[in-house]
Coordinates of C-alpha atoms in Angstrom, one line a residue:
Chain D
M1 CA 0.0 0.0 0.0
T2 CA 1.2 3.5 -0.7
R3 CA 2.6 5.1 2.4
Y4 CA 0.4 8.1 3.2
V5 CA 2.0 9.2 6.4
D6 CA 5.5 10.0 7.6
E7 CA 7.3 7.7 10.1
N8 CA 7.9 10.5 12.5
Y9 CA 6.2 13.7 13.3
K10 CA 7.4 16.7 15.3
L11 CA 5.6 19.6 16.8
F12 CA 4.7 22.5 14.6
I13 CA 5.7 25.7 16.5
D14 CA 6.5 29.1 15.1
G15 CA 6.3 27.8 11.6
K16 CA 9.0 25.2 12.2
W17 CA 9.0 21.5 13.0
V18 CA 10.6 20.9 16.3
E19 CA 11.2 18.0 18.7
G20 CA 9.0 17.8 21.7
G21 CA 10.3 17.8 25.2
G22 CA 8.0 14.9 26.4
K23 CA 7.9 11.2 25.6
K24 CA 7.3 10.2 22.1
F25 CA 4.1 8.3 21.4
E26 CA 2.9 6.0 18.7
T27 CA -0.3 6.1 16.7
H28 CA -1.7 2.9 15.2
C29 CA -4.4 2.1 12.7
P30 CA -7.3 0.8 14.8
A31 CA -8.5 -1.4 11.9
D32 CA -5.4 -3.6 11.9
G33 CA -3.2 -2.5 14.7
K34 CA -0.3 -1.5 12.5
L35 CA 2.0 1.2 13.5
L36 CA 1.4 4.4 11.5
A37 CA 3.8 6.9 13.0
T38 CA 5.7 8.1 16.0
C39 CA 4.8 11.5 17.3
A40 CA 6.3 14.1 19.6
E41 CA 4.7 15.0 22.9
A42 CA 4.7 18.6 23.9
D43 CA 5.9 19.4 27.4
K44 CA 5.4 22.6 29.4
G45 CA 8.4 24.3 27.7
D46 CA 6.9 23.5 24.3
I47 CA 3.5 25.0 25.3
D48 CA 5.4 28.1 26.5
R49 CA 7.2 28.4 23.2
A50 CA 4.0 27.8 21.2
V51 CA 2.0 30.4 23.1
S52 CA 4.9 32.9 22.8
A53 CA 5.2 32.3 19.1
A54 CA 1.5 32.8 18.7
W55 CA 1.6 36.1 20.6
R56 CA 4.5 37.3 18.4
A57 CA 2.6 36.4 15.3
F58 CA -0.5 38.1 16.7
E59 CA 1.2 41.5 16.6
T60 CA 1.0 41.5 12.8
W61 CA -1.8 38.9 12.1
K62 CA -4.3 41.0 14.1
D63 CA -3.9 43.8 11.5
V64 CA -4.0 41.7 8.4
N65 CA -6.9 43.2 6.5
P66 CA -10.0 41.2 5.7
Q67 CA -9.2 40.9 2.0
E68 CA -5.8 39.2 2.8
R69 CA -7.3 37.0 5.5
Q70 CA -9.9 35.9 2.9
R71 CA -7.3 35.2 0.4
I72 CA -5.3 33.0 2.9
L73 CA -8.4 31.1 4.0
L74 CA -9.3 30.4 0.4
K75 CA -5.7 29.3 -0.3
I76 CA -5.9 26.9 2.6
A77 CA -9.1 25.4 1.2
D78 CA -7.5 25.1 -2.2
L79 CA -4.4 23.3 -0.8
M80 CA -6.6 20.9 1.1
E81 CA -8.6 20.2 -2.0
A82 CA -5.5 19.5 -4.0
N83 CA -4.5 17.1 -1.2
A84 CA -7.9 15.7 -0.5
E85 CA -7.3 12.1 -1.4
K86 CA -4.2 12.0 0.9
L87 CA -6.0 13.7 3.7
A88 CA -8.9 11.3 3.4
M89 CA -6.7 8.3 3.5
V90 CA -4.7 9.6 6.5
E91 CA -7.9 10.2 8.4
T92 CA -9.2 6.8 7.5
L93 CA -6.0 5.0 8.6
D94 CA -5.6 7.0 11.8
N95 CA -9.3 6.9 12.9
G96 CA -10.7 3.8 11.3
K97 CA -13.6 5.5 9.6
P98 CA -14.6 4.3 6.1
I99 CA -12.9 6.0 3.2
R100 CA -16.3 6.7 1.6
E101 CA -17.0 9.0 4.6
T102 CA -13.7 10.8 4.7
R103 CA -13.8 11.3 0.9
A104 CA -17.4 12.5 0.8
I105 CA -17.9 14.1 4.1
D106 CA -14.9 14.8 6.5
I107 CA -12.6 16.3 4.0
P108 CA -15.1 18.3 1.8
L109 CA -16.9 19.7 4.8
S110 CA -13.5 20.8 6.3
I111 CA -12.5 22.5 3.1
D112 CA -15.9 24.2 2.8
H113 CA -15.5 25.5 6.4
F114 CA -12.5 27.5 5.4
R115 CA -14.4 28.8 2.3
Y116 CA -17.4 29.7 4.4
F117 CA -15.4 31.8 6.8
A118 CA -13.4 33.3 3.9
G119 CA -16.8 34.6 2.7
V120 CA -18.0 35.7 6.2
V121 CA -14.9 37.7 6.9
R122 CA -15.6 40.1 4.1
A123 CA -19.2 40.7 5.2
E124 CA -18.5 41.4 8.9
E125 CA -19.2 45.0 10.0
G126 CA -19.2 46.9 13.2
A127 CA -21.9 49.3 14.2
A128 CA -22.3 53.0 14.7
T129 CA -25.0 54.7 16.8
M130 CA -25.8 58.3 17.5
I131 CA -26.6 58.3 21.2
D132 CA -27.7 61.9 20.8
K133 CA -27.0 64.6 18.2
D134 CA -23.5 65.2 19.7
T135 CA -22.5 61.8 20.8
M136 CA -21.5 58.8 18.6
S137 CA -20.9 55.3 19.7
L138 CA -18.8 53.0 17.5
I139 CA -18.7 49.2 18.1
L140 CA -15.7 47.4 16.5
R141 CA -14.9 43.8 16.7
E142 CA -11.3 43.1 17.6
P143 CA -9.5 39.7 17.7
I144 CA -9.3 38.3 21.1
G145 CA -5.7 37.2 20.9
V146 CA -4.2 33.7 21.3
V147 CA -6.6 30.9 21.6
G148 CA -6.1 27.4 22.9
Q149 CA -8.0 24.7 21.1
I150 CA -8.4 21.0 22.0
I151 CA -10.2 18.6 19.7
P152 CA -11.3 15.0 19.9
W153 CA -10.5 11.9 17.9
N154 CA -13.9 11.2 16.3
F155 CA -13.6 13.9 13.5
P156 CA -10.0 15.1 13.8
L157 CA -9.7 17.2 10.6
T158 CA -13.3 18.5 10.6
M159 CA -13.1 19.6 14.2
A160 CA -9.8 21.3 13.4
A161 CA -11.5 23.2 10.6
W162 CA -14.4 24.1 12.9
K163 CA -11.9 25.7 15.3
L164 CA -9.2 27.0 13.0
A165 CA -11.3 28.7 10.3
P166 CA -13.2 31.1 12.5
A167 CA -10.2 31.9 14.7
L168 CA -8.1 32.8 11.6
A169 CA -11.0 34.7 10.1
A170 CA -11.3 36.7 13.4
G171 CA -7.6 37.6 13.4
D172 CA -6.6 35.3 16.3
C173 CA -3.6 33.1 16.6
V174 CA -3.9 29.5 17.7
V175 CA -2.3 26.7 19.7
I176 CA -4.2 23.6 18.8
K177 CA -3.9 20.1 20.3
P178 CA -5.4 17.1 18.4
S179 CA -6.2 13.9 20.3
S180 CA -3.2 11.7 20.8
E181 CA -5.3 8.9 19.2
T182 CA -5.6 10.8 15.9
P183 CA -2.9 13.5 15.4
L184 CA -1.9 12.7 11.9
S185 CA -4.5 14.5 9.7
I186 CA -3.9 17.8 11.7
L187 CA -0.1 17.4 11.4
E188 CA -0.6 16.9 7.6
L189 CA -2.8 20.0 7.5
A190 CA 0.0 21.9 9.3
K191 CA 2.3 21.1 6.4
L192 CA -0.2 22.9 4.2
L193 CA -0.8 25.8 6.6
A194 CA 3.0 26.3 6.6
E195 CA 2.8 27.2 2.9
V196 CA 0.4 30.1 3.5
L197 CA 0.4 31.3 7.1
P198 CA 3.0 33.5 8.7
P199 CA 5.0 31.6 11.4
G200 CA 3.3 31.3 14.7
V201 CA -0.3 32.0 13.6
V202 CA -1.2 28.3 14.0
N203 CA 0.9 26.1 16.2
V204 CA 0.1 22.3 16.5
V205 CA 1.1 20.6 19.7
T206 CA 0.6 16.9 20.1
G207 CA 0.5 14.7 23.2
R208 CA -1.7 13.2 25.8
G209 CA -4.5 15.0 27.6
S210 CA -2.9 14.4 31.0
T211 CA 0.3 16.1 30.0
T212 CA 0.1 18.3 27.0
G213 CA -3.7 19.0 27.4
N214 CA -3.3 19.9 31.1
Y215 CA -0.3 22.1 30.4
M216 CA -2.5 24.1 28.0
L217 CA -5.2 24.4 30.6
E218 CA -2.7 25.7 33.1
H219 CA -1.0 28.1 30.8
P220 CA -1.8 31.8 31.6
G221 CA -1.2 32.9 28.0
F222 CA -4.5 32.1 26.4
R223 CA -7.3 34.6 26.0
K224 CA -9.9 32.0 25.1
L225 CA -10.3 28.2 25.2
A226 CA -12.2 26.2 22.6
F227 CA -13.0 22.5 23.2
T228 CA -14.8 19.7 21.7
G229 CA -15.0 16.5 23.7
S230 CA -16.7 14.9 26.6
T231 CA -18.8 16.6 29.2
E232 CA -16.5 15.2 32.0
V233 CA -13.5 16.9 30.5
G234 CA -15.6 19.9 29.6
Y235 CA -15.9 20.7 33.4
S236 CA -12.1 20.9 33.5
I237 CA -12.0 23.2 30.6
A238 CA -14.7 25.5 32.0
E239 CA -12.9 25.5 35.4
A240 CA -9.5 26.4 33.8
A241 CA -11.2 29.2 31.8
A242 CA -13.0 30.5 34.9
K243 CA -9.7 30.6 36.9
K244 CA -8.2 32.8 34.2
I245 CA -11.4 34.8 33.6
I246 CA -11.4 34.0 30.0
P247 CA -14.2 32.7 27.8
A248 CA -14.6 29.1 26.7
T249 CA -16.7 27.5 24.0
L250 CA -17.6 23.9 24.7
E251 CA -19.1 21.3 22.4
L252 CA -19.8 18.3 24.6
G253 CA -21.6 15.0 24.8
G254 CA -25.1 13.9 23.8
K255 CA -27.8 11.3 23.9
S256 CA -30.0 12.5 21.1
A257 CA -33.5 11.6 20.3
N258 CA -34.4 10.4 16.7
I259 CA -38.2 10.4 16.6
F260 CA -40.3 8.6 14.0
F261 CA -44.0 9.3 13.5
P262 CA -46.4 7.0 11.5
D263 CA -46.4 9.4 8.5
C264 CA -42.6 9.5 8.2
P265 CA -41.1 9.3 4.7
W266 CA -40.5 5.6 5.2
E267 CA -37.4 4.6 3.2
K268 CA -35.7 7.9 3.9
A269 CA -36.5 7.4 7.6
I270 CA -35.0 3.9 7.7
E271 CA -31.8 5.3 6.2
G272 CA -32.0 8.3 8.6
L273 CA -32.1 5.8 11.5
Q274 CA -28.8 4.3 10.1
I275 CA -27.2 7.6 9.4
G276 CA -28.1 8.6 13.0
I277 CA -26.3 5.8 14.7
L278 CA -24.0 4.0 12.2
F279 CA -22.3 7.0 10.7
N280 CA -18.7 7.1 12.0
Q281 CA -19.4 3.9 13.8
G282 CA -21.8 5.8 16.1
Q283 CA -18.8 7.8 17.5
V284 CA -20.7 11.0 17.0
C285 CA -21.6 13.4 19.8
C286 CA -25.0 14.1 18.3
A287 CA -25.7 10.5 17.3
G288 CA -29.3 9.5 17.2
S289 CA -28.8 6.9 19.9
R290 CA -32.3 7.0 21.4
V291 CA -34.8 6.0 18.7
F292 CA -38.4 6.8 19.6
V293 CA -40.9 5.0 17.3
H294 CA -44.7 5.6 17.4
E295 CA -46.6 2.5 18.6
A296 CA -48.6 2.3 15.3
I297 CA -45.5 1.6 13.3
Y298 CA -43.2 0.1 15.9
D299 CA -43.2 -3.5 14.9
K300 CA -42.9 -2.9 11.1
F301 CA -40.2 -0.2 11.6
L302 CA -38.2 -2.5 13.9
K303 CA -38.4 -5.4 11.5
E304 CA -37.1 -3.3 8.6
A305 CA -34.5 -1.6 10.8
V306 CA -33.1 -5.0 11.9
A307 CA -33.0 -6.1 8.2
A308 CA -31.2 -2.9 7.2
F309 CA -28.7 -3.1 10.1
E310 CA -27.9 -6.7 9.1
K311 CA -27.1 -5.6 5.5
V312 CA -24.6 -3.0 6.5
K313 CA -21.1 -3.9 5.3
V314 CA -18.7 -3.6 8.2
G315 CA -15.2 -3.9 6.9
L316 CA -11.7 -2.6 6.5
P317 CA -12.1 1.2 6.3
W318 CA -9.8 1.8 3.3
E319 CA -12.0 -0.5 1.1
D320 CA -14.4 1.3 -1.1
G321 CA -17.4 -0.9 -0.3
T322 CA -17.1 -0.6 3.4
Q323 CA -20.1 1.2 5.1
M324 CA -18.9 0.9 8.7
G325 CA -15.3 0.8 9.8
S326 CA -13.4 0.3 13.0
Q327 CA -14.1 1.8 16.4
I328 CA -11.2 4.1 17.6
N329 CA -9.4 1.6 19.9
E330 CA -9.6 -1.4 22.1
V331 CA -10.8 0.4 25.2
Q332 CA -13.7 1.9 23.2
V333 CA -14.7 -1.6 22.1
E334 CA -14.5 -2.7 25.8
K335 CA -16.7 0.3 26.7
I336 CA -19.3 -0.5 24.1
L337 CA -19.5 -4.2 24.9
G338 CA -19.7 -3.2 28.6
Y339 CA -22.8 -1.1 27.9
I340 CA -24.3 -3.9 25.9
E341 CA -24.0 -6.1 29.0
V342 CA -25.4 -3.3 31.1
G343 CA -28.4 -3.1 28.8
K344 CA -29.0 -6.8 29.0
K345 CA -28.9 -6.7 32.8
E346 CA -31.3 -3.8 32.8
G347 CA -33.8 -6.0 30.9
A348 CA -33.4 -4.7 27.3
K349 CA -33.3 -7.2 24.5
V350 CA -30.8 -7.3 21.7
A351 CA -32.7 -7.4 18.4
T352 CA -29.6 -7.6 16.3
G353 CA -25.8 -7.3 16.8
G354 CA -24.5 -7.0 20.3
Y355 CA -21.1 -8.5 19.6
R356 CA -17.6 -7.9 18.3
L357 CA -16.8 -8.8 14.7
T358 CA -13.6 -10.7 14.0
E359 CA -14.3 -12.6 10.8
R360 CA -13.3 -11.8 7.2
G361 CA -10.1 -10.1 8.1
L362 CA -11.4 -8.0 11.0
D363 CA -9.7 -10.0 13.8
K364 CA -6.9 -7.4 14.3
G365 CA -9.2 -4.4 14.5
C366 CA -11.9 -2.9 16.7
F367 CA -15.2 -3.8 14.9
I368 CA -18.7 -4.0 16.5
A369 CA -21.8 -5.2 14.8
P370 CA -24.6 -2.7 14.3
T371 CA -26.8 -3.2 17.4
I372 CA -30.4 -2.5 18.2
F373 CA -31.8 -2.8 21.7
T374 CA -35.5 -3.2 22.2
E375 CA -37.7 -3.2 25.3
V376 CA -35.8 -0.1 26.5
N377 CA -37.1 2.2 29.1
N378 CA -35.9 5.8 28.8
K379 CA -34.7 5.6 32.4
M380 CA -32.3 2.8 31.7
R381 CA -28.6 3.6 31.7
I382 CA -28.3 2.6 28.1
A383 CA -30.9 5.3 27.3
Q384 CA -29.2 8.0 29.4
E385 CA -25.5 7.5 29.0
E386 CA -23.3 8.1 26.0
I387 CA -22.2 4.7 24.6
F388 CA -20.4 6.2 21.6
G389 CA -20.8 3.2 19.4
P390 CA -23.2 1.7 16.8
V391 CA -25.7 0.8 19.5
V392 CA -29.2 2.2 19.4
C393 CA -32.1 2.0 21.9
F394 CA -35.6 1.6 20.5
I395 CA -38.3 3.1 22.7
K396 CA -42.1 3.0 21.8
F397 CA -44.2 6.1 22.3
K398 CA -48.0 6.9 22.2
D399 CA -48.3 10.5 21.2
E400 CA -46.4 13.8 20.8
A401 CA -46.6 14.8 24.5
D402 CA -45.3 11.3 25.5
V403 CA -42.3 11.5 23.2
I404 CA -41.4 15.1 24.0
K405 CA -41.4 14.3 27.7
M406 CA -39.1 11.3 27.2
A407 CA -36.8 13.0 24.7
N408 CA -36.3 15.9 27.1
D409 CA -35.6 13.5 30.0
S410 CA -31.9 13.7 29.4
E411 CA -29.0 15.7 30.9
Y412 CA -27.9 16.4 27.3
G413 CA -29.3 18.5 24.5
L414 CA -27.1 18.4 21.4
G415 CA -28.9 16.9 18.5
G416 CA -32.1 15.2 17.5
A417 CA -34.6 14.7 14.7
V418 CA -38.2 14.3 13.9
W419 CA -39.5 12.3 11.0
T420 CA -43.0 13.2 9.7
K421 CA -44.7 14.7 6.6
D422 CA -46.9 16.8 8.8
I423 CA -45.3 20.2 8.9
N424 CA -47.2 21.5 11.9
R425 CA -46.1 18.5 13.9
A426 CA -42.5 18.8 12.7
F427 CA -42.3 22.3 14.0
R428 CA -44.1 21.6 17.2
V429 CA -41.8 18.8 18.1
A430 CA -38.7 20.5 16.9
R431 CA -39.5 23.5 19.0
A432 CA -40.4 21.4 22.1
I433 CA -37.2 19.4 22.2
E434 CA -34.5 21.0 24.4
T435 CA -31.6 20.7 22.1
G436 CA -29.3 22.9 20.0
R437 CA -29.9 21.1 16.7
M438 CA -33.2 19.5 15.5
W439 CA -33.2 17.9 12.1
V440 CA -36.5 17.4 10.3
N441 CA -36.5 14.4 8.0
N442 CA -32.7 14.2 7.9
Y443 CA -29.9 13.4 10.4
N444 CA -26.2 14.2 11.0
S445 CA -26.1 16.9 8.3
L446 CA -23.4 19.3 9.5
P447 CA -22.5 21.8 6.9
A448 CA -21.1 25.2 7.5
H449 CA -23.7 28.1 7.6
A450 CA -26.0 26.4 10.1
P451 CA -25.1 26.8 13.8
F452 CA -24.3 23.7 15.9
G453 CA -24.0 23.4 19.6
G454 CA -25.6 22.2 22.7
Y455 CA -28.3 22.9 25.3
K456 CA -27.9 21.7 28.9
K457 CA -24.7 19.6 29.5
S458 CA -24.0 19.4 25.8
G459 CA -22.1 22.7 25.8
I460 CA -21.8 26.4 25.4
G461 CA -21.5 28.3 22.1
R462 CA -22.4 27.6 18.5
E463 CA -19.9 26.6 15.8
T464 CA -20.2 26.1 12.0
H465 CA -21.8 29.5 11.6
K466 CA -20.6 33.1 11.6
M467 CA -22.0 33.6 15.1
I468 CA -18.9 31.8 16.5
L469 CA -17.0 35.0 15.6
E470 CA -18.7 36.5 18.6
H471 CA -16.6 34.2 20.7
Y472 CA -13.3 34.7 18.8
T473 CA -13.5 38.5 19.0
Q474 CA -14.1 41.1 21.7
K475 CA -16.0 44.3 21.3
K476 CA -14.4 47.7 21.4
N477 CA -16.7 50.6 22.0
I478 CA -15.3 54.0 20.9
F479 CA -17.5 56.7 22.5
I480 CA -17.1 60.1 20.8
S481 CA -18.2 63.5 21.8
L482 CA -18.7 65.7 18.7
S483 CA -19.4 68.8 20.8
E484 CA -17.0 71.6 21.3
K485 CA -18.7 72.6 24.6
K486 CA -17.7 71.6 28.1
V487 CA -20.0 69.3 30.0
G488 CA -20.2 72.0 32.7
L489 CA -19.8 69.9 35.8
Y490 CA -16.4 71.4 36.9
Chain Q
M1 CA -4.3 -4.1 22.9
G2 CA -3.7 -0.6 24.2
L3 CA -5.2 2.8 23.7
S4 CA -4.0 3.0 20.2
G5 CA -5.2 -0.4 19.2
K6 CA -1.7 -1.9 19.5
P7 CA -0.5 -4.8 21.6
D8 CA 0.9 -3.3 24.8
G9 CA 4.1 -4.1 26.7
P10 CA 4.2 -6.7 29.4
D11 CA 3.7 -4.2 32.2
S12 CA 0.2 -3.2 31.1
L13 CA -0.8 -6.8 30.7
T14 CA 0.2 -7.8 34.1
Y15 CA -2.5 -7.6 36.7
G16 CA -2.0 -6.7 40.3
I17 CA 1.2 -4.7 39.9
M18 CA -0.5 -1.4 40.3
R19 CA -2.5 -0.5 43.5
I20 CA -5.1 2.0 42.4
T21 CA -5.7 5.0 44.6
K22 CA -7.7 8.2 44.1
D23 CA -4.5 9.9 42.9
T24 CA -3.8 7.4 40.1
Q25 CA -4.2 8.8 36.6
V26 CA -7.2 7.4 34.8
E27 CA -5.0 7.3 31.7
E28 CA -2.7 4.7 33.4
I29 CA -5.6 2.7 34.8
V30 CA -7.3 2.1 31.5
K31 CA -4.2 0.5 30.2
I32 CA -5.0 -2.5 32.3
R33 CA -6.8 -5.0 30.2
G34 CA -10.5 -5.4 31.0
V35 CA -10.7 -2.6 33.5
V36 CA -13.0 -0.5 31.4
S37 CA -15.7 -3.1 32.0
Y38 CA -15.5 -2.5 35.7
F39 CA -16.0 1.2 35.2
I40 CA -18.9 0.8 32.9
Q41 CA -20.6 -1.8 35.2
H42 CA -20.3 0.7 38.0
G43 CA -21.7 3.7 36.2
V44 CA -18.5 5.6 35.3
S45 CA -17.0 5.9 31.8
P46 CA -13.3 6.6 32.0
I47 CA -12.9 7.2 28.3
S48 CA -14.6 9.4 25.7
C49 CA -14.0 11.2 22.4
S50 CA -11.4 13.1 24.4
G51 CA -9.5 9.9 25.1
A52 CA -8.9 8.6 28.6
F53 CA -10.0 11.1 31.3
P54 CA -6.9 13.2 31.6
Q55 CA -6.8 13.5 35.4
S56 CA -6.9 11.4 38.5
L57 CA -9.4 8.8 39.4
G58 CA -10.5 10.8 42.4
N59 CA -11.4 13.8 40.2
L60 CA -13.3 11.6 37.8
L61 CA -15.3 10.0 40.6
S62 CA -16.0 13.5 42.0
I63 CA -17.3 14.8 38.6
K64 CA -19.4 11.7 38.2
K65 CA -20.8 12.2 41.7
V66 CA -20.0 8.7 42.8
A67 CA -21.5 8.4 46.2
D68 CA -18.8 6.2 47.8
P69 CA -15.5 6.7 45.9
D70 CA -13.5 4.6 48.4
A71 CA -15.8 1.6 47.8
F72 CA -15.5 2.1 44.0
I73 CA -11.7 2.1 44.3
E74 CA -11.6 -0.9 46.6
G75 CA -13.8 -2.8 44.2
L76 CA -11.6 -1.8 41.3
N77 CA -8.5 -3.1 43.1
A78 CA -10.3 -6.3 44.0
Y79 CA -11.5 -6.7 40.4
I80 CA -8.0 -6.3 39.0
E81 CA -6.6 -8.9 41.5
D82 CA -9.5 -11.2 40.6
Q83 CA -8.7 -10.9 36.9
A84 CA -5.0 -11.5 37.5
Q85 CA -5.8 -14.8 39.2
K86 CA -7.9 -16.1 36.3

C-alpha cells in the first residue's frame, strides 16, 4: 500500500517542525493495529514556546486586512482540496472510519469550512449609533488574541477546521492540540498551513490529555479556550477558563432523540435511522442513539430496521465498499461491549448485533456489529449514558406529548430529529425538544452556515456559523463627543 | 491491545502490579486490560471522544458524583486482582 504518512512527526511551532520535550508516542491504525507513525509529545516548555510564538505572530496577524485573510483562507481550502485524497486516507487510517465517509464528508466539509469563513470575513461589520446629536458610539470587533483549542478523535480534521477557520477569520492566533489517538491529519494539515500562514499564527502541539492538554489548561497565556469532547473533560476546561477569567466554548456529549411518526417518509426514515447511529461507527456526539418510534409503526419499523442493520457492510475502512469501519481503539470496544452487558442486565433485548466482529479479516481491529436494543425504558442507563458506538435503543411512544417528555428527559441536548410529513407536527416537536440542533427528515447533516452546539450539559456556544466569531472577538466601543462645549460639571 | 489499538508491553498486561488510589491517573488505569468493563458496570465511563479522562481517578469520581469513591476504588482493586488470578 502507498505510504500516506511519515514515520515520525514533530511539533509545529512558530512555523517550524521541532522536537517535543515529552515522551514520544505512537499512533496505530485501529482497523489492523499496524504502527502508523511516532509523534512528539509537547511538554510545558513546548507549550510556552507555542504560546509565545502565537503572541509574536498576533502582533501582525491581528492587523492583516479582511481581503488578505480571505485570500489566505481560500488558499488553505485550495491546498486541502489539492491534497484531498491523501488527507482522506490519512484520516481513515488513523481513525478507522470508512474511506467513503472521509472522501465524501470529512474532507469536503472541512474544506468548505475555510471557504465559508473566507466569505464571512468580508461581510463582517461593526456598528455606529448616534446616542444623541453630539455623541457617537462605534462598536468594533477586535480579535481576542491567542486561543487554545483542544479537539477529539472522532472527527479530527473536521473539528480542526471548525476551530481554526473562525479563529483565523477573526484575526486570532492559535495553539491547537489534536487527540493523541488521531494526530496525523492535523499534522498533515499543518504542512499545508505552513505554505500560506506566517510563522506562529497556527501552532500544532501533540500529546496526551494528562500532559500536553493539562499544560495548555494551566497556561496563563491564552485569552480563550475552545474545546470539543466529553462533558466530563468539559468541566475541567470550564474551570480552567474561569480561573483565568477567559471565555470558553464547549461542544460536549449527547444522547440525542431520533423520533419517527407514522407518517414519516418511510425509506428515507430507515436510512435516517442508520445515518443517525451508524455514521462514523456511532462515534458522534450528536448520534441519534435514542430512537423513539410511534406504537402504530413500531413492529414494522423495527423489523425493517433490523434487516437494514444486518445488511450493513462492516469492513476494513480503506476498502471502497465498506459502510462501517473500526471503532477508535480497544478500550472503546470494551466500553461499548460493557454497555451492551449493562443493557441486557437492565432487561433490554438485543434485536440484532451486540457482539464484536472478528471474521473476514477483522480480527486485528476494533469492529462492532450494528446493534439494536428493544424493550428499552428511557430511564435505563443505556438510554441515558453516551455509549459512543453503533448501539441504538428503541423506545415506543404513544403521542407527541409522550415522546417530547421522554426526549427531554436527558441531561444532554445536542442533536435530535423528527421524521414526519406533517409540517405542523414537525415544527411543534422541533420547538419542544430541548436541544441545540433538530433535524427534520434528515440526520447528521453538519454543513457550515447552520449553527451547531448544545443545550444543557452538551455545551456552550455555537460553531459552524458566523455567530462563532462573537466568541473569537471582543467588542471595542469607541465613544465620541462631537461637541466643542464643556460638560459643565467642573 | 492498548489505547492506540496496539499490543501493549508486558507491564500493562500484568494484573495486580498497580495499586489504584484516588490519585492514580485514569490514563494509566485504562491500560490494564479489562478494567473499562468494571468502570462501565459501576456507572463511570473513564474514556470518551477526548480519550482517557486526563486527570486522577479521584477527580473523575467526583465529577461523576460517585456516592462512595472509596468503595469504588476498593472494588476496582479487587476486580484487578481477581482478573489476575484467572
